[in-house]
CSV table of N, CA and C in Angstrom, one decimal:
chain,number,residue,atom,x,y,z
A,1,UNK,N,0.8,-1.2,0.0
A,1,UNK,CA,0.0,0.0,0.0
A,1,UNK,C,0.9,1.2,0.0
A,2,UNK,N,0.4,2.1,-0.7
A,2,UNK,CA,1.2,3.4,-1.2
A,2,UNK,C,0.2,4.8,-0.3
A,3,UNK,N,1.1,5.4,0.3
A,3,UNK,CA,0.2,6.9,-0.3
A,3,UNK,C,1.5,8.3,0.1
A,4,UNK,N,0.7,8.6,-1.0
A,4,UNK,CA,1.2,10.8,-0.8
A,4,UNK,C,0.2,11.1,0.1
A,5,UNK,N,0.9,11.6,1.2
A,5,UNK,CA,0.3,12.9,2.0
A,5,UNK,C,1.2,14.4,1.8
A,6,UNK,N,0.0,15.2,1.7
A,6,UNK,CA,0.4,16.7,1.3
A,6,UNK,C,-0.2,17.1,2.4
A,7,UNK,N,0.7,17.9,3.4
A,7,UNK,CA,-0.1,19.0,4.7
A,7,UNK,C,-0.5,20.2,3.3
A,8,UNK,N,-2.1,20.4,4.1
A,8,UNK,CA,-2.9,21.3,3.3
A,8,UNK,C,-3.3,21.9,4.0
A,9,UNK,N,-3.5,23.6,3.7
A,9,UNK,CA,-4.6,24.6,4.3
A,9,UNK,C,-6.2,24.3,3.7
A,10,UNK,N,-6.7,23.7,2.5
A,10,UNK,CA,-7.9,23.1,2.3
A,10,UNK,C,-7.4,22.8,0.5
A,11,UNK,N,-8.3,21.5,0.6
A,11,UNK,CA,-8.4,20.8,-0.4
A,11,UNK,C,-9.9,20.3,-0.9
A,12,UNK,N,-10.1,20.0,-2.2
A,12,UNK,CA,-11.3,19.9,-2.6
A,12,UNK,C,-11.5,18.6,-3.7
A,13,UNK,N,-12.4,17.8,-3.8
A,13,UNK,CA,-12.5,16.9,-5.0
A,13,UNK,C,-13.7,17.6,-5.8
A,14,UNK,N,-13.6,17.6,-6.9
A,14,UNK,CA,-15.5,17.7,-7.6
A,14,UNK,C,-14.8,17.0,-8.3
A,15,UNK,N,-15.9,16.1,-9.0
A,15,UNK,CA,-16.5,15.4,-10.1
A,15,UNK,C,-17.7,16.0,-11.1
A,16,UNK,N,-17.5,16.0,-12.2
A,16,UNK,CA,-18.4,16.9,-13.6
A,16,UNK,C,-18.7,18.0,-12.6
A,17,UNK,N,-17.4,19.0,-12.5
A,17,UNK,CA,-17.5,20.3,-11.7
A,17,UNK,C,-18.7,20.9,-10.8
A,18,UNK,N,-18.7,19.0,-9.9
A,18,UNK,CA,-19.5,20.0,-8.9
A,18,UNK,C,-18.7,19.1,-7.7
A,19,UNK,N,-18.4,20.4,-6.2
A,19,UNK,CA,-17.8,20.0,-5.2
A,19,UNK,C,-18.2,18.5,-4.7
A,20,UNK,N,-17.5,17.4,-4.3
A,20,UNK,CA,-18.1,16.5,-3.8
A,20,UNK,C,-17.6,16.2,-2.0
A,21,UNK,N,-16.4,16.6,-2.0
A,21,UNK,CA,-16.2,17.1,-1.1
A,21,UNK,C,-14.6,17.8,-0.3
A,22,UNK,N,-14.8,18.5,0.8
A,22,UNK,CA,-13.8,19.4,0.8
A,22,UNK,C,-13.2,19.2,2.6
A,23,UNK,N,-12.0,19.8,2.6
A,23,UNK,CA,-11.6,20.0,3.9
A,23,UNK,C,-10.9,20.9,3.8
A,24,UNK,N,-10.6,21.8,5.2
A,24,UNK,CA,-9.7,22.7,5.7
A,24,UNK,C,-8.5,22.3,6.0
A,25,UNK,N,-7.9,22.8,7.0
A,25,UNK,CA,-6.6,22.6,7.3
A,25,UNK,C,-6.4,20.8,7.9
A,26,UNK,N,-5.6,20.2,7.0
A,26,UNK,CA,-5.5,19.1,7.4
A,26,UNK,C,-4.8,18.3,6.6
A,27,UNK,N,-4.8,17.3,5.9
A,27,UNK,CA,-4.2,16.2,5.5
A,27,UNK,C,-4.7,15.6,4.1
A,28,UNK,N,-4.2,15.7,2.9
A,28,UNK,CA,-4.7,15.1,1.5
A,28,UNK,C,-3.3,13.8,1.5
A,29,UNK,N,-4.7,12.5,1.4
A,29,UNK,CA,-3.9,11.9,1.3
A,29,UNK,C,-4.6,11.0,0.3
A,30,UNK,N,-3.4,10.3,-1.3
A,30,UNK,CA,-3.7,10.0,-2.3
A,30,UNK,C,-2.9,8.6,-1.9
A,31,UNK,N,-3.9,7.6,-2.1
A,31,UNK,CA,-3.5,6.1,-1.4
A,31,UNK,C,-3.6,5.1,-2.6
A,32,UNK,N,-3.0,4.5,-2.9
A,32,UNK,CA,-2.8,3.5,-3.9
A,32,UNK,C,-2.4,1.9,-3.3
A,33,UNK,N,-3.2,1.0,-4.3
A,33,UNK,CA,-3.1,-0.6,-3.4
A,33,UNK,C,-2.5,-1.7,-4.4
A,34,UNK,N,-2.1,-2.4,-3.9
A,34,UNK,CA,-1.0,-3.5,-4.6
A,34,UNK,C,-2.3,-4.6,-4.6
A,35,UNK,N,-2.3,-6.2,-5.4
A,35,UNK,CA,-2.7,-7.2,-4.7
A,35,UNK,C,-2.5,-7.8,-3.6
A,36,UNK,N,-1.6,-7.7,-3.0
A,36,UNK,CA,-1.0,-8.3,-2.1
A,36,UNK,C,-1.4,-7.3,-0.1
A,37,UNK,N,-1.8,-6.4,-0.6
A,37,UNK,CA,-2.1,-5.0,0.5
A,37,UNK,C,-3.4,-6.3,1.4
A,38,UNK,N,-3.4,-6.2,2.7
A,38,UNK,CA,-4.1,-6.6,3.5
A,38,UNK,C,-4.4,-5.3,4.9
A,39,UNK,N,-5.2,-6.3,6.0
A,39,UNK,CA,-5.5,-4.8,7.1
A,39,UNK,C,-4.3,-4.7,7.8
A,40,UNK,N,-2.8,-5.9,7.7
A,40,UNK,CA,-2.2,-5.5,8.0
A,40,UNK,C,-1.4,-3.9,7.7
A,41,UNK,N,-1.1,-3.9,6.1
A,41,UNK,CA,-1.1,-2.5,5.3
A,41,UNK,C,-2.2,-1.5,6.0
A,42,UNK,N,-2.9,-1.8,5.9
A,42,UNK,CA,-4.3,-0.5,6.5
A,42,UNK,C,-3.9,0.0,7.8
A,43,UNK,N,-3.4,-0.6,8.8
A,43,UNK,CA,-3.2,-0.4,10.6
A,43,UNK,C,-2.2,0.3,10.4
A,44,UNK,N,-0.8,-0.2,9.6
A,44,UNK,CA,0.0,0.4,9.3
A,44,UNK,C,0.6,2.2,9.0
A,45,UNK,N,-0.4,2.0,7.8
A,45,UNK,CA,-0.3,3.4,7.4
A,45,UNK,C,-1.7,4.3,8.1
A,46,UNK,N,-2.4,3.9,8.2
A,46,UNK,CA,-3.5,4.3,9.1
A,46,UNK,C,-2.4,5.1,10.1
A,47,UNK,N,-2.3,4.2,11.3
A,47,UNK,CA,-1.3,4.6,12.1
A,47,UNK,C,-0.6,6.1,11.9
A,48,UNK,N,0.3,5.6,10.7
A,48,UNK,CA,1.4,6.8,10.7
A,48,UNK,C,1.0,8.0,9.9
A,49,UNK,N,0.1,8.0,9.2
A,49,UNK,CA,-0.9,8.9,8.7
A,49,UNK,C,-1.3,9.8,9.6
A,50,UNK,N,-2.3,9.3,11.2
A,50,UNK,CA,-2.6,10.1,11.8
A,50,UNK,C,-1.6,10.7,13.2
A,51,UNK,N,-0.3,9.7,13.1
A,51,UNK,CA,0.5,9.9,14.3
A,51,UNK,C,1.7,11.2,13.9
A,52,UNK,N,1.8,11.2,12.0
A,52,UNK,CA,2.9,11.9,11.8
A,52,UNK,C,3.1,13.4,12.3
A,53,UNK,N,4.2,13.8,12.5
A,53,UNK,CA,4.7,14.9,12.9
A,53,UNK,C,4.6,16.0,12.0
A,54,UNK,N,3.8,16.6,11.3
A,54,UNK,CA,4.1,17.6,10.4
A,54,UNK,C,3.7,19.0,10.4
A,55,UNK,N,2.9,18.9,11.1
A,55,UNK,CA,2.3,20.2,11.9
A,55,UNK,C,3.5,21.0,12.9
A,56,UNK,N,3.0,22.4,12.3
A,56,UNK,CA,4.1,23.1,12.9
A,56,UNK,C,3.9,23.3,14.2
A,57,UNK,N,4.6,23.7,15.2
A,57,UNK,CA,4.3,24.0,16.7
A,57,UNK,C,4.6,25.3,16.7
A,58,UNK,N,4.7,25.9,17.9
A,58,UNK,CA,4.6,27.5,18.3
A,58,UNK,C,6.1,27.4,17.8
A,59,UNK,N,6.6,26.9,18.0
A,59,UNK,CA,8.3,27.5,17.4
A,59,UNK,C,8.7,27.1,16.0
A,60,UNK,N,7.8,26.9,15.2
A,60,UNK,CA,7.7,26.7,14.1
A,60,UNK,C,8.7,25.5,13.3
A,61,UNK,N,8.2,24.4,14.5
A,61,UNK,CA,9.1,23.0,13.8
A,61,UNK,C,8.2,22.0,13.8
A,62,UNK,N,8.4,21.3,12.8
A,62,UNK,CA,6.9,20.1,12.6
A,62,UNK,C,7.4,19.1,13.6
A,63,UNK,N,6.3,19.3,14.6
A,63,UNK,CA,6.2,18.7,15.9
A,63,UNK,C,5.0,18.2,16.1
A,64,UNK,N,4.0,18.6,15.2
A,64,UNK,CA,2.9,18.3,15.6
A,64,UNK,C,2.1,17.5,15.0
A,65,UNK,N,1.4,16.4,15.2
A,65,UNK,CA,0.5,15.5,14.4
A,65,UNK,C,-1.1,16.0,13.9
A,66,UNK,N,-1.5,15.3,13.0
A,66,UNK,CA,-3.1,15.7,12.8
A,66,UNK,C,-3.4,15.4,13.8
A,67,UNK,N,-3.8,14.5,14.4
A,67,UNK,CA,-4.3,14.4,16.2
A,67,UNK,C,-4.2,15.3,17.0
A,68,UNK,N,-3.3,16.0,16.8
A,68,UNK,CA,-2.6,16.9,17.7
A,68,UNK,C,-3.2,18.4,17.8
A,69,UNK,N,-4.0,18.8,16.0
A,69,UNK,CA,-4.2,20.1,15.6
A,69,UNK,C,-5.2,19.6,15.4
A,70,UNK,N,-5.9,18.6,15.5
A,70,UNK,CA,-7.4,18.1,15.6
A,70,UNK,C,-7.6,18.5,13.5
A,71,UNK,N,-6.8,18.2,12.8
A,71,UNK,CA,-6.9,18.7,12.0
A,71,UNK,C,-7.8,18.0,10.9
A,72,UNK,N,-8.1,17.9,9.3
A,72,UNK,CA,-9.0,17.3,8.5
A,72,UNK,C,-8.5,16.2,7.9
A,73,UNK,N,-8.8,15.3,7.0
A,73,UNK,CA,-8.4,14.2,6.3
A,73,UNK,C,-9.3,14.2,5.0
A,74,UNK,N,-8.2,14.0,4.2
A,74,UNK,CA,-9.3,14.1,2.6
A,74,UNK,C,-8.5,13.0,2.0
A,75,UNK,N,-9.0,11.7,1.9
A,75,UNK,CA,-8.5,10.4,1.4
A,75,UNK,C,-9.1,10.1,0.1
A,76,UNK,N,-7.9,10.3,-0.7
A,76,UNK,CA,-8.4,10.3,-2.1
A,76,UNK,C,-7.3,8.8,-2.8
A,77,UNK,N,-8.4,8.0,-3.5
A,77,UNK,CA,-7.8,6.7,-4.4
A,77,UNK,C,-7.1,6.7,-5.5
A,78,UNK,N,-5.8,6.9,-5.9
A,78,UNK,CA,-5.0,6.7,-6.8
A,78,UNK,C,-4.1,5.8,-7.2
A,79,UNK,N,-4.8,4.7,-8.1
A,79,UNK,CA,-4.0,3.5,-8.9
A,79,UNK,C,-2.9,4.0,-9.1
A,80,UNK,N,-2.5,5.1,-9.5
A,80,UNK,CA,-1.0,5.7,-10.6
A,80,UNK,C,-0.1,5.4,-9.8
A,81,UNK,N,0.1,5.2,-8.2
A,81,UNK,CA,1.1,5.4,-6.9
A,81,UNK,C,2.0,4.3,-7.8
A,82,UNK,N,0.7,3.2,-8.5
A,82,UNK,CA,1.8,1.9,-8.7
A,82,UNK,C,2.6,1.7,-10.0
A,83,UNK,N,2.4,3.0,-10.5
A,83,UNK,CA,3.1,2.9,-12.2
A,83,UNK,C,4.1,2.6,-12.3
A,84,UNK,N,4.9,1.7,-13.0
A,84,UNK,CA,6.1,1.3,-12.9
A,84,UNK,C,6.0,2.2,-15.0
A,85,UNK,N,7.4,2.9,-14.3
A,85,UNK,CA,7.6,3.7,-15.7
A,85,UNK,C,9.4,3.2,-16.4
A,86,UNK,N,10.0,2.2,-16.2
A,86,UNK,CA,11.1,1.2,-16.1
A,86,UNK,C,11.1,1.6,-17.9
A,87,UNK,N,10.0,0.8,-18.2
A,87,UNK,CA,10.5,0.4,-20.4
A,87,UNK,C,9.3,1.3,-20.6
A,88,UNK,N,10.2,1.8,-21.4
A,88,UNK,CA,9.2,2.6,-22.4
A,88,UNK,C,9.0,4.4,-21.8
A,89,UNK,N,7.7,5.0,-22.2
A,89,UNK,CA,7.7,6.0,-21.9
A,89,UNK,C,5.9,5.7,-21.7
A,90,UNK,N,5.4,5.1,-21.9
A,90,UNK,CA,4.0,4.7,-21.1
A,90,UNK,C,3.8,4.0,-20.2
A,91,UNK,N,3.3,4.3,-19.0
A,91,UNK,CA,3.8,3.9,-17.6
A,91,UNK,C,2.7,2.5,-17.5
A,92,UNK,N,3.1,1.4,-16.7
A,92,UNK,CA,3.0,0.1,-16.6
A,92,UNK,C,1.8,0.3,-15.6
A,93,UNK,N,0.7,-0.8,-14.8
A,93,UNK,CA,0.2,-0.6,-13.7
A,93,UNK,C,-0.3,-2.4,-13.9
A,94,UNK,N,0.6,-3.1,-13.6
A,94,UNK,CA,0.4,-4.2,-13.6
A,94,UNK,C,0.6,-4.9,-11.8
A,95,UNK,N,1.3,-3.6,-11.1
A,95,UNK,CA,1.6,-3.8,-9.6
A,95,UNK,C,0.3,-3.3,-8.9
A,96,UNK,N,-0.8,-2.5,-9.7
A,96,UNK,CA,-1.7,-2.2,-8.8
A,96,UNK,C,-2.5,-3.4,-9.4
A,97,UNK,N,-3.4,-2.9,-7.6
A,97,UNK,CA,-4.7,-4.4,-7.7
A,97,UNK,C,-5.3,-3.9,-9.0
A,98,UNK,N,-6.4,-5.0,-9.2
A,98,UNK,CA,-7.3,-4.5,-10.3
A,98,UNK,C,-8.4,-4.1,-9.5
A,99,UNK,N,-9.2,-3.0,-10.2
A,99,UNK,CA,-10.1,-2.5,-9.7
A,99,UNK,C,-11.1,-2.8,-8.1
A,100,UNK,N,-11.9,-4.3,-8.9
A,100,UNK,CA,-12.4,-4.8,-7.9
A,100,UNK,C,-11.7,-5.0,-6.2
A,101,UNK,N,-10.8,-5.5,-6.1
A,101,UNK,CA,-9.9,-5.6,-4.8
A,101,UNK,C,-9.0,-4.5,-4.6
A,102,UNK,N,-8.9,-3.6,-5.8
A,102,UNK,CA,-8.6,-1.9,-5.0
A,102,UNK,C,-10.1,-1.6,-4.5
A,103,UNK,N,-11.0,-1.5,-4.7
A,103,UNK,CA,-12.3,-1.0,-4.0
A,103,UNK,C,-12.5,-1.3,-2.9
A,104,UNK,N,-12.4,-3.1,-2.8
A,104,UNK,CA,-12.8,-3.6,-1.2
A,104,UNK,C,-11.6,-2.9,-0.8
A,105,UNK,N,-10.2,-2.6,-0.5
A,105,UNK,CA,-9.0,-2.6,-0.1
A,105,UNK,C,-9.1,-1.3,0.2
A,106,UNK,N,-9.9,-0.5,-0.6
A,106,UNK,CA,-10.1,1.1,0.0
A,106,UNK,C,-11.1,1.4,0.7
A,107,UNK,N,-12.4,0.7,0.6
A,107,UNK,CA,-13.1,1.1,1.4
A,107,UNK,C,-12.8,0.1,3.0
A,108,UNK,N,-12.2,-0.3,3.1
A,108,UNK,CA,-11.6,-1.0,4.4
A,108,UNK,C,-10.7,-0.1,4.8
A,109,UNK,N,-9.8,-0.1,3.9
A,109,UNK,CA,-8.8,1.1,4.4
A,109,UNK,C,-9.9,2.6,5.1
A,110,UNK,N,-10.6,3.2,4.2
A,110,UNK,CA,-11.6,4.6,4.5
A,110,UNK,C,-12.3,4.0,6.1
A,111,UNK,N,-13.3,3.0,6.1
A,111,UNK,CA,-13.5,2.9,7.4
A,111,UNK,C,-13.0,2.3,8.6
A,112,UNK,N,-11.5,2.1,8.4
A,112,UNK,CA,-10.7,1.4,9.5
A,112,UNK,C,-10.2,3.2,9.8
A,113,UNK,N,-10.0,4.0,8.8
A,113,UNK,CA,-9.5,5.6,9.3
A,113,UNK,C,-10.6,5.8,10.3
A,114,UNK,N,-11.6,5.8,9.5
A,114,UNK,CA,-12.8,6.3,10.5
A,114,UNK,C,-13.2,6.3,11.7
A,115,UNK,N,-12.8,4.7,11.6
A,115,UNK,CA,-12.7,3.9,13.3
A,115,UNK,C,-11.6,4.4,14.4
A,116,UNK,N,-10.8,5.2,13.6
A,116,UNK,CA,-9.5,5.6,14.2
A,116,UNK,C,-9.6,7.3,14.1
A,117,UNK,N,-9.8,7.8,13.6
A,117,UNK,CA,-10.3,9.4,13.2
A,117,UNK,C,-11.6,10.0,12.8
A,118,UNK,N,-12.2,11.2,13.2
A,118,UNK,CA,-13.3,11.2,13.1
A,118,UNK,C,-13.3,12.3,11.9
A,119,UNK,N,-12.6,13.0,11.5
A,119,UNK,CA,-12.8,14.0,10.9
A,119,UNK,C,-12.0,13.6,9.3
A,120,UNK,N,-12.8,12.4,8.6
A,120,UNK,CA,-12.1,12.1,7.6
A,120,UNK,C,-13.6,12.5,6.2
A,121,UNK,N,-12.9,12.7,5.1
A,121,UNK,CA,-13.5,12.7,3.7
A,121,UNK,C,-12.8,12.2,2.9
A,122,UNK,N,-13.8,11.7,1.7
A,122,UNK,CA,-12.9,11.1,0.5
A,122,UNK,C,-13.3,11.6,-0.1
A,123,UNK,N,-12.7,11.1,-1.2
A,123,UNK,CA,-13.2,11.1,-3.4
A,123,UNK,C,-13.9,9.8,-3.1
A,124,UNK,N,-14.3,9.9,-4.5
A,124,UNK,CA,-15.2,8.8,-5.2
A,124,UNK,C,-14.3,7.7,-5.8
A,125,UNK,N,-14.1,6.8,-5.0
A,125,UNK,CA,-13.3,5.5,-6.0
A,125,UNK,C,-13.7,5.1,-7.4
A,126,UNK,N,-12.6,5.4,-8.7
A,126,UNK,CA,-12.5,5.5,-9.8
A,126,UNK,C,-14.0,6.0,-10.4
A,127,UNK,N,-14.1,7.2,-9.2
A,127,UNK,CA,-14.4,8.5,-10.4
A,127,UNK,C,-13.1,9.1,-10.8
A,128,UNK,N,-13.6,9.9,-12.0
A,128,UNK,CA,-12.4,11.0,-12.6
A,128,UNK,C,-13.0,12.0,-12.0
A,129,UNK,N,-11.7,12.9,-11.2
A,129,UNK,CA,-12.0,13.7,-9.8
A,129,UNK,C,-11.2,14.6,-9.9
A,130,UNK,N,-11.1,15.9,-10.1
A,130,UNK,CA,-10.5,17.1,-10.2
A,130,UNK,C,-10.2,17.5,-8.7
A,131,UNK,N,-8.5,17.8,-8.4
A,131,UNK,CA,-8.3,18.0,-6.9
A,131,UNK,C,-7.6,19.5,-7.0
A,132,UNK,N,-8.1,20.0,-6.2
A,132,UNK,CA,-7.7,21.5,-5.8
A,132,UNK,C,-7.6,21.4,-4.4
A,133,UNK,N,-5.7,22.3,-4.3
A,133,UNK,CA,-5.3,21.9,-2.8
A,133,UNK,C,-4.6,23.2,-3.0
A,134,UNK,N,-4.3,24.1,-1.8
A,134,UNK,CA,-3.6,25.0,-1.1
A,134,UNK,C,-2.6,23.9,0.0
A,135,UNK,N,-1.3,23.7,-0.9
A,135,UNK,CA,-0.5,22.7,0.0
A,135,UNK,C,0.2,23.5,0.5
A,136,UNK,N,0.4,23.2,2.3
A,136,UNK,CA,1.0,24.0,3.6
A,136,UNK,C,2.4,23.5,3.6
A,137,UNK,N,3.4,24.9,3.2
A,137,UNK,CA,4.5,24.4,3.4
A,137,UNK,C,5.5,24.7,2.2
A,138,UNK,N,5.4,23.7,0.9
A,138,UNK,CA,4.8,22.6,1.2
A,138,UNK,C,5.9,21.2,1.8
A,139,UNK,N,4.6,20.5,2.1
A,139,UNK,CA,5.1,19.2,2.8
A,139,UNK,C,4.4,18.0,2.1
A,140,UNK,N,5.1,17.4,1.5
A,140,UNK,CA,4.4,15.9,1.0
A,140,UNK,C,5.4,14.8,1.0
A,141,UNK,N,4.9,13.9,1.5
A,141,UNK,CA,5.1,12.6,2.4
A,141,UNK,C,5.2,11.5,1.5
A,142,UNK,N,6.1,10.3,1.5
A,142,UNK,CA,5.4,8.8,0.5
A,142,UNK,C,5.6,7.9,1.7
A,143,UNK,N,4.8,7.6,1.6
A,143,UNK,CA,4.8,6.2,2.8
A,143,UNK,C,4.3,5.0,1.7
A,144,UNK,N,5.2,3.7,2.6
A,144,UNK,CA,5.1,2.4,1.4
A,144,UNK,C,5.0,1.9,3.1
A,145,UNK,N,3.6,0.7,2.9
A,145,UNK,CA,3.4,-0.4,4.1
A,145,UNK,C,4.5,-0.7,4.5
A,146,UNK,N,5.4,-1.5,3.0
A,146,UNK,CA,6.2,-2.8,3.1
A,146,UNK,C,7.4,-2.0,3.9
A,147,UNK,N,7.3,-0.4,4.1
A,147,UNK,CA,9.0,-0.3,4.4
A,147,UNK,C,8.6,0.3,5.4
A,148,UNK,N,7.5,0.6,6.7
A,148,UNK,CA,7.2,0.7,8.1
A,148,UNK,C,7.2,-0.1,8.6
């Protein structure tokens, strides 16, 4: 399991340009799934997603976690995390799940967050989703399951 986290002052998904949904200051995170991703992967990054340090503190060093600034979460599904771009110049996606077991694997992932955070939103799994983000900082993150 893959994801980019971007600290953001607010982020937004629409679909056929209309808002679907949005957050303030908080956390965009673009999560991508292998076949092989289980809940072990989900507790995982779950975990370090909401425990990470990247919020600034009064002395202006990222000391602080989303927990910490009570901040938002906007979890958005992106197959591309797994492009393997090696031959050629059109990128491969034979490491991501296929559709169906990215879906179960994301909506497990979306409500194991939930169970763990309360202030989360998504995108629409494999809608085409236009993201508009004011990234804080910026700061963006790659976290891989296999290497926590």
């Amino acid at each position: 399991m893959k994801a980019v986290i971007q600290r953001v002052k607010k982020a937004s998904v629409s679909i056929n340009n209309i808002e679907y949904s949005a957050i303030s200051n908080g956390l965009l995170v673009f999560v991508g799934f292998n076949n092989l991703d289980n809940l072990i992967d989900i507790k995982k990054i779950t975990k370090k997603i909401i425990n990470l340090r990247i919020f600034s503190d009064l002395n202006h060093k990222m000391n602080l976690s989303l927990n910490d600034i009570h901040g938002e979460l906007l979890i958005v599904s992106q197959f591309t995390l797994y492009a393997n771009c090696k031959k050629g110049n059109r990128p491969s996606f034979i490491e991501s799940a296929n559709s169906i077991d990215a879906e179960n694997i994301y909506n497990q992932f979306v409500n194991y967050m939930k169970s763990k955070y309360k202030k989360v939103k998504t995108g629409k799994f494999g809608a085409l989703m236009d993201i508009n983000l004011i990234n804080n900082g910026p700061v963006t993150i790659q976290l891989n399951s296999e290497k926590l």
